[in-house]
Structure formats: C-alpha cells, structure tokens
Amino acid sequence: MANAMEIYQFLPKTNCKKCGKSTCMAFAVALLSREVTVEYCTPLKETKFKKNYEKLLEIVAPVEGSTETGLIVHEEKCFGCGNCVVACPVNVANDPQGVGIGRAPTNDKVILQVENGIVRASNIQECRRFGKNRILCNLCIITCPTEAIEFV
Amino acid sequence: MVSCLNKNYYVCTGCALLCDDIEVEVSGDQITTIKTACRKGFSRIRGCIEPMPCIVNGKNVDINTAIKDAAKILKNADKPLIFGLGNSTSEAQKQAIKLAKRIDAFIDDTSSFCQGPTLEAILHGKIRTCTLDDVRNRADVIVYWGADPSNSHPRHLSRYSYFPRGEERQRGWEEDRTAIVIDVRKSHTAKICGDKFFQIPLHTDAFFIDALIDALSGKVPNMLFDYDIKNLLKLANILKKAQFGIIFEGFGIYNIEYMETMARLMGKLNEVSNFHLIPMVEHYNMRGFNQNLFEETGFLNRVKFKKCEKGFDVKYGVDYSIMEVLNTKKIDAALIIGSDPMSYLPRSAAEYLLEIPLVSVGPCENFTSRVAKVTIPSALSGVECGGSAVRMDGVKVRFEPIIKRARLSDEEILKRIIEAI
Ligand code: SF4
C-alpha cells in the first residue's frame, strides 16, 4: 500500500482547498485514513489529470476494501492462533475474564475473534486507531506470526 | 461440554492442548460455525475430507463382517502388533491394551520414536513439571526449545504460555513475560520473540546445553562450535532471573542422549532459579496412551504381552518398538488405530507392512488404510463421540460429542473385536 507521499505525487499540488483540506498533502493523509475519497478532489476530474485520477483510484483500492480503521486480514495467511485476539488491549479491557485470560470471548464487545479458524474483526469503532484520539497501536500486527494483519 | 455464562463449550481434539472453550453452531447433523478453535482445530472438527471406507480385501462390506474378519486376522496371528492410539480416547486405549493382553501382542505408539524418554522421566518424577494453568498464572520466562507452537499448537501462546493475563501476571505479556525460542531456524514463533531468538546450528543442542550449564554455574563456557558467547551469557542471565520458568520441549530435541543432558540442565536451572518442563505432545491423547500403559505395566510404550500362569508377562525395550519389529520382520499382523505409519515411518520400515495382513481403524482414509486388508471406519473422537484424554501437561480432560452420527467409536469397535476373538 502506498504512503501519503506517494499519493501526494499524483495530486494537483495546487493547494486549492476545494476538497476542504488546507493543502494537497493534508488531503493525501486524509485519503489514507479514509476520512475522504478521491472524489473530494474535484480538479482531478479535469482531463489533464485523468491519468493521475485513475492511478489514485488504483492506489487507494486496498484502503476501500478494509475496515474503517484500515484493518485488513489476509485470510489465506491466518492460522487462527488468536495471538492478536489476546494481545489487543481493547479486547482485554472489554472482556477481562474471557479473551483477557486466553479463553473464548464471553461477550460481543471484542474487536477481534476467531471464527472458522480465521480471525474476524467487528466493533471496529472500538479500535484504538479509530476516532478523534486515535493512536498508532500495532499490537495485533507485531504478535501475528504470519503477517496476516495489515493496516492500510 | 462445559457450560459457562449460558454458553456451551466443547473440547477441541486437534492437538494435545485440548482447548476446552470451543463454541459451535449446528444445523441438523452439520456443524456450520466453529468459534475460537484455530485453523487446525477447525479442520479437525469439520471432519474428514475422505472418510474411512468399510472394506475387506478391496470389497465394500458391512461393519459386522469387517469386525469379524479383523478379529480372525488378529486371532490367527502369532505375533500381532497394535499401534497408533494417539488420536483415540483413553477408554479406547484401555480396550486396546486389554486386546493386546488377550492376543499376546506387541503394543506401541509414536512416543517410541519421539517424546517417550521425556514423558518417562516426568512419570518417574525425574524432571520437574507443572500444568499449563500454572504457566498462565505464574510463568515469567518461557522457553520454546526445538518447538514451533505457532504451527504445531496454534493457540499455545494465546491460550496459556505468553499472551494471556494470569493471577501473578496481570500486566500483560509486554511487561510480565519473556518468551525465548532456541531453534535451528527462524520459525514463526521465533519471529514473535524478536531478539530473544537464539539460533543454534543443527544437532548442537547437547553442546549448547553443556555451555549453558557452565554459564549458569558462573564458569567460562566451553563453546564447541562457533557461537557468540555474549549471546549465551545473555540467555543464561534471563534464565537465572526467572521467578517461574518453563521449558516447552519440542520435536527438535527429543532423543535419549539429549534427555540425559536436558535433565542435567533442569537440575542446574533449579539450583539457580525455578524451572519446569512440559513436552510439546502433538497427538491429542498420546500422553494418555503412555499413562494408561504405564499404570497397567510400569512401561509407557514398546511392550510385548505374553500370557502365563500368573496372568501375563510383560516384556519391554527397544526390541519391542515399532521400528525394530518392522525392521526385523518380527510381527505377522498389525492393527493400526487412528494413525498413518505408512506416511511417516521410513520407507525401509513401513514397507514390511505391505507383507502382512493389516487392519486399519480410524475416522479418515489414509495411506495405511489404502493398503490394509480390513478397514473399519470409526467415529471422530471429540466430534462424533465423547470420552477422556490427557492434555500435554498431564491434566485429564473429559469431552462430549458435538453431534451424533451412526459410526461406532474406537472403543466400541475394539470391544467387539475382543468379543469376537
Ligand atoms: S490449539 Fe490445538 S486444541 Fe486448541 S483449537 Fe487449535 S488444534 Fe484445537
């Protein structure tokens, strides 16, 4: 997945503010965090930016297929080991007597849980990478033995 | 089945962790959703892709005929072998031992070429052990030696050994626990352990242990192979400071010579800190077989029964192991239960199975059943039949079936074979 700098390369770089952001770089960051879509940048619709527009759609496609926090589970890589389920601090806080001690979830407030051998995300609004006070938590990524979880 | 907070939990028999918190949704006689089990457990519970047929001499028959013919083969044999049973309930294993006594059979399981020596040392009280619940509640230094639980027992780290909170480990794995991998390659588990991965060359575990014992004793370690001593001292330091240490011993380090060295290491570790050992048993009830046979005979595998005036005589030793009886062509028939020696034994040994009448009992078709004279389909234990099993740490776990299907359990099949003899 691209980073904000790469996205920026394909924007008009005029800082015209038509998208509601103060600079094209700010728009690139907002695009990456799924706050806006490519369509917000109206100048991109002009013919001279046609190629850039198409390229941008291609670059951000994986972001669109992810959850609101940008979490993607590569199902083919997941063992269902549940490391992420138990390492996720929100899961532990929301279910201390279930996933907190390594057991099956006892309520439906958890973000990650394993179903049919593969981890599934739900309640994504609880994820620490979501909302106003978001932080770049990566505990589910670093505890995954197979790099099956990615944030885009 | 365990009931908790209005939920019904089942036990997974996918590996010797026997996770007892599995939720399922069932529609008719189909399991539609399996929750909390790992991918390995999911495929076990979902069932066989190719179920075992019921066959005698290549022809489909009914189960009564198959059982009768199996009994005939075993009765007519002079020196039959009973092998497998790691994926059977303890109740079935007891019937198999009873059958072995009845027909003067050799009886053995996969522990005779893997973790038998460790389990023997544990059952004789020579090595300090503990339960997985102790590990979860107390362990602060966790060593996976020659083991890659991420693949062999996927929920090992998340359920017991590293990530969960426990009574004395409330602050979580980042602060409260140190996980170490000692292995010859960077496994999936090693990846999680970051800079606590100690890579050693192939077949150097025994030398590495000796050097580690030196380091733990405050001596200058004598490295017999190229290894950075600073690294070894770093490891020794972590082990020394452990409040509750645990070594999970995997298949990468299992033979008898290592066992003696490992026992010395455990002795030293317990002089300078506090350490336990649990073997990473793979089949869900291999330890159960070893314990059941041990209770009956004082030996945990490689046994030959012979009837005598007192009842029966037990012979034990390498000469009675599956490898030896196949290599020296000592047996004249074999009953294989829930196992596939044709696929994992060396060809030189497995080939002999083609020369003798073979009976294969189990839920799924495999290489061994394809060359067997008689095959008998049995219920998938933990899914279609209940029973009990012994977890890798020695804790007995009881389980109920998830769904009822018509197939007989291994236990019932063995009982009927005994009746027919
Ligand atoms: S770790 Fe083992 S017992 Fe637990 S769910 Fe996976 S296969 Fe089943």
Coordinates of C-alpha atoms in Angstrom, one line a residue, chain B residues 60-315:
Chain B
N60 CA -17.2 -52.9 0.5
V61 CA -18.7 -54.8 3.4
D62 CA -20.9 -54.1 6.4
I63 CA -19.2 -53.3 9.7
N64 CA -20.1 -56.7 11.3
T65 CA -18.2 -58.5 8.6
A66 CA -15.2 -56.1 8.8
I67 CA -15.0 -56.6 12.6
K68 CA -15.3 -60.4 12.3
D69 CA -12.5 -60.5 9.7
A70 CA -10.3 -58.2 11.7
A71 CA -10.8 -60.5 14.8
K72 CA -9.9 -63.5 12.6
I73 CA -6.7 -61.9 11.4
L74 CA -5.6 -61.0 14.9
K75 CA -6.6 -64.3 16.4
N76 CA -4.7 -66.3 13.8
A77 CA -1.6 -64.2 14.2
D78 CA 1.3 -65.5 16.3
K79 CA 2.9 -62.1 16.9
P80 CA 0.5 -59.3 16.2
L81 CA 1.2 -55.6 16.7
I82 CA -1.2 -53.0 17.9
F83 CA 0.0 -49.5 17.0
G84 CA -1.3 -45.9 17.0
L85 CA -3.9 -44.7 19.5
G86 CA -2.5 -41.2 19.9
N87 CA -5.8 -39.9 18.4
S88 CA -8.1 -42.2 20.4
T89 CA -9.8 -41.7 23.7
S90 CA -8.4 -43.1 26.9
E91 CA -11.3 -45.5 27.1
A92 CA -10.4 -46.9 23.6
Q93 CA -6.7 -47.1 24.6
K94 CA -7.7 -49.2 27.6
Q95 CA -9.6 -51.6 25.4
A96 CA -6.6 -51.8 23.0
I97 CA -4.3 -52.8 26.0
K98 CA -6.9 -55.4 27.0
L99 CA -6.9 -56.8 23.5
A100 CA -3.1 -56.8 23.4
K101 CA -3.1 -58.9 26.5
R102 CA -5.7 -61.3 25.1
I103 CA -3.7 -61.9 21.9
D104 CA -0.1 -61.7 23.2
A105 CA 0.5 -58.7 21.1
F106 CA 3.3 -56.1 20.8
I107 CA 1.8 -52.6 21.6
D108 CA 3.5 -49.3 20.8
D109 CA 2.8 -45.8 19.8
T110 CA 4.5 -42.8 18.2
S111 CA 6.1 -41.8 21.5
S112 CA 8.6 -44.7 21.0
F113 CA 10.4 -42.5 18.4
C114 CA 9.6 -39.1 19.7
Q115 CA 8.9 -37.9 23.2
G116 CA 8.8 -41.2 25.1
P117 CA 12.0 -40.5 27.1
T118 CA 10.8 -37.1 28.3
L119 CA 7.5 -38.5 29.4
E120 CA 9.2 -41.4 31.1
A121 CA 11.4 -39.0 33.1
I122 CA 8.3 -37.0 34.0
L123 CA 6.3 -40.0 35.1
H124 CA 9.2 -41.3 37.2
G125 CA 9.4 -37.8 38.8
K126 CA 12.9 -37.2 37.5
I127 CA 12.0 -33.9 35.8
R128 CA 10.0 -31.1 37.4
T129 CA 6.8 -30.3 35.6
C130 CA 3.7 -28.2 36.1
T131 CA 0.4 -27.6 34.4
L132 CA -0.4 -25.1 31.6
D133 CA -2.7 -23.3 34.1
D134 CA 0.4 -22.8 36.3
V135 CA 2.2 -21.4 33.3
R136 CA -0.6 -19.0 32.5
N137 CA -0.9 -17.8 36.1
R138 CA 2.8 -17.7 37.0
A139 CA 5.3 -18.1 34.3
D140 CA 7.6 -15.1 33.5
V141 CA 10.3 -16.8 31.5
I142 CA 9.0 -19.2 28.7
V143 CA 11.4 -21.1 26.6
Y144 CA 10.3 -22.9 23.4
W145 CA 13.1 -25.3 22.7
G146 CA 13.1 -27.0 19.3
A147 CA 9.4 -26.2 19.2
D148 CA 7.3 -24.0 17.0
P149 CA 3.9 -23.9 18.6
S150 CA 2.6 -21.3 16.2
N151 CA 2.4 -24.2 13.7
S152 CA 2.1 -27.3 15.9
H153 CA -0.3 -26.0 18.6
P154 CA -1.5 -22.7 17.2
R155 CA -3.3 -21.5 20.4
H156 CA -0.4 -22.3 22.7
L157 CA 0.9 -18.8 23.1
S158 CA -2.5 -17.1 23.2
R159 CA -4.3 -19.6 25.5
Y160 CA -1.6 -20.4 28.0
S161 CA 2.0 -19.5 27.6
Y162 CA 2.7 -15.9 26.5
F163 CA -0.2 -13.5 25.9
P164 CA -2.9 -14.2 28.4
R165 CA -3.1 -12.5 31.8
G166 CA -2.8 -14.7 34.8
E167 CA -3.0 -14.5 38.6
E168 CA 0.6 -13.3 39.0
R169 CA 0.9 -11.9 35.5
Q170 CA -1.6 -9.1 35.5
R171 CA 0.2 -6.6 33.4
G172 CA 0.3 -8.5 30.2
W173 CA 2.9 -10.1 28.1
E174 CA 4.9 -6.9 27.2
E175 CA 5.9 -6.3 30.8
D176 CA 5.3 -9.5 32.6
R177 CA 6.7 -12.2 30.4
T178 CA 9.8 -13.0 28.4
A179 CA 9.4 -15.6 25.6
I180 CA 12.5 -17.3 24.2
V181 CA 13.0 -19.6 21.2
I182 CA 16.0 -21.8 20.9
D183 CA 15.9 -23.4 17.4
V184 CA 17.9 -24.2 14.3
R185 CA 15.8 -21.9 12.1
K186 CA 13.7 -18.8 12.5
S187 CA 10.3 -20.3 12.9
H188 CA 7.0 -18.4 13.1
T189 CA 7.2 -18.5 16.9
A190 CA 10.8 -17.2 16.8
K191 CA 9.5 -14.2 14.8
I192 CA 7.2 -13.2 17.7
C193 CA 10.1 -13.5 20.2
G194 CA 12.2 -10.9 18.4
D195 CA 15.7 -10.6 19.9
K196 CA 15.0 -13.5 22.3
F197 CA 15.5 -15.9 19.4
F198 CA 18.7 -17.9 19.9
Q199 CA 19.6 -19.7 16.7
I200 CA 22.0 -22.7 17.0
P201 CA 23.4 -25.0 14.4
L202 CA 21.8 -28.3 13.6
H203 CA 22.5 -31.1 16.1
T204 CA 24.3 -28.9 18.6
D205 CA 21.6 -28.8 21.3
A206 CA 23.6 -31.1 23.7
F207 CA 26.8 -28.9 23.3
F208 CA 24.7 -25.8 23.7
I209 CA 23.2 -27.2 26.9
D210 CA 26.6 -28.0 28.3
A211 CA 27.8 -24.5 27.6
L212 CA 24.7 -23.1 29.1
I213 CA 25.2 -25.1 32.3
D214 CA 28.7 -23.7 32.5
A215 CA 27.3 -20.1 32.1
L216 CA 24.7 -20.7 34.7
S217 CA 27.4 -22.0 37.1
G218 CA 29.5 -18.9 36.6
K219 CA 32.2 -20.7 34.6
V220 CA 33.6 -19.6 31.3
P221 CA 31.5 -21.6 28.8
N222 CA 33.4 -24.0 26.6
M223 CA 31.8 -23.5 23.2
L224 CA 32.4 -26.5 20.9
F225 CA 31.0 -24.7 17.9
D226 CA 31.1 -21.2 16.5
Y227 CA 28.7 -19.2 18.7
D228 CA 28.8 -15.7 20.2
I229 CA 29.5 -16.2 23.9
K230 CA 27.8 -12.8 24.7
N231 CA 24.6 -14.2 23.4
L232 CA 24.8 -17.3 25.6
L233 CA 25.5 -15.2 28.7
K234 CA 22.5 -13.0 27.8
L235 CA 20.4 -16.2 27.8
A236 CA 21.8 -17.5 31.0
N237 CA 21.1 -14.2 32.7
I238 CA 17.5 -14.2 31.7
L239 CA 17.1 -17.8 32.9
K240 CA 18.7 -17.1 36.2
K241 CA 16.4 -14.3 37.0
A242 CA 13.2 -16.3 36.3
Q243 CA 10.7 -16.4 39.1
F244 CA 8.8 -19.2 37.4
G245 CA 10.5 -20.6 34.3
I246 CA 9.1 -23.1 31.9
I247 CA 10.8 -25.0 29.0
F248 CA 8.5 -26.4 26.3
E249 CA 10.4 -29.2 24.7
G250 CA 9.6 -29.8 21.1
F251 CA 10.3 -32.4 18.5
G252 CA 13.5 -30.6 17.5
I253 CA 15.2 -32.1 20.6
Y254 CA 14.0 -35.4 21.8
N255 CA 16.3 -38.4 21.7
I256 CA 17.6 -40.2 24.7
E257 CA 21.1 -38.7 24.8
Y258 CA 19.6 -35.2 24.9
M259 CA 17.2 -36.3 27.6
E260 CA 20.1 -37.0 30.0
T261 CA 21.7 -33.6 29.1
M262 CA 18.3 -31.9 29.4
A263 CA 17.8 -33.5 32.9
R264 CA 21.2 -32.0 33.9
L265 CA 20.2 -28.6 32.7
M266 CA 16.9 -28.8 34.6
G267 CA 18.9 -29.7 37.7
K268 CA 21.2 -26.7 37.3
L269 CA 18.3 -24.4 36.5
N270 CA 16.6 -25.4 39.7
E271 CA 19.7 -24.7 41.7
V272 CA 19.9 -21.2 40.4
S273 CA 16.2 -20.4 39.8
N274 CA 12.9 -22.1 39.4
F275 CA 12.2 -24.2 36.3
H276 CA 9.7 -26.7 34.9
L277 CA 9.4 -28.6 31.7
I278 CA 6.4 -29.7 29.6
P279 CA 6.8 -31.8 26.4
M280 CA 5.0 -30.4 23.4
V281 CA 3.0 -33.6 22.8
E282 CA 1.3 -33.4 19.4
H283 CA -1.5 -36.0 19.1
Y284 CA -4.3 -35.1 21.4
N285 CA -4.1 -38.2 23.6
M286 CA -0.6 -39.6 23.1
R287 CA 0.2 -38.8 26.7
G288 CA -3.0 -40.6 27.7
F289 CA -1.8 -43.8 26.0
N290 CA 1.6 -43.6 27.8
Q291 CA 0.0 -43.0 31.1
N292 CA -2.6 -45.8 30.6
L293 CA 0.0 -48.3 29.6
F294 CA 2.3 -47.1 32.5
E295 CA -0.5 -47.7 35.0
E296 CA -1.0 -51.2 33.6
T297 CA 2.6 -52.3 33.1
G298 CA 5.0 -49.8 34.5
F299 CA 6.2 -49.0 31.0
L300 CA 4.8 -46.3 28.7
N301 CA 5.4 -47.9 25.3
R302 CA 7.3 -50.7 23.4
V303 CA 5.7 -53.5 25.3
K304 CA 5.0 -57.2 24.4
F305 CA 2.5 -59.2 26.4
K306 CA 2.7 -63.0 26.9
K307 CA 0.1 -65.0 28.8
C308 CA 1.5 -67.1 31.6
E309 CA 0.3 -68.8 34.7
K310 CA 0.3 -65.6 36.8
G311 CA -1.8 -63.9 34.2
F312 CA 0.5 -62.2 31.7
D313 CA 4.2 -61.4 31.4
V314 CA 5.3 -58.1 30.1
K315 CA 8.5 -57.6 28.0

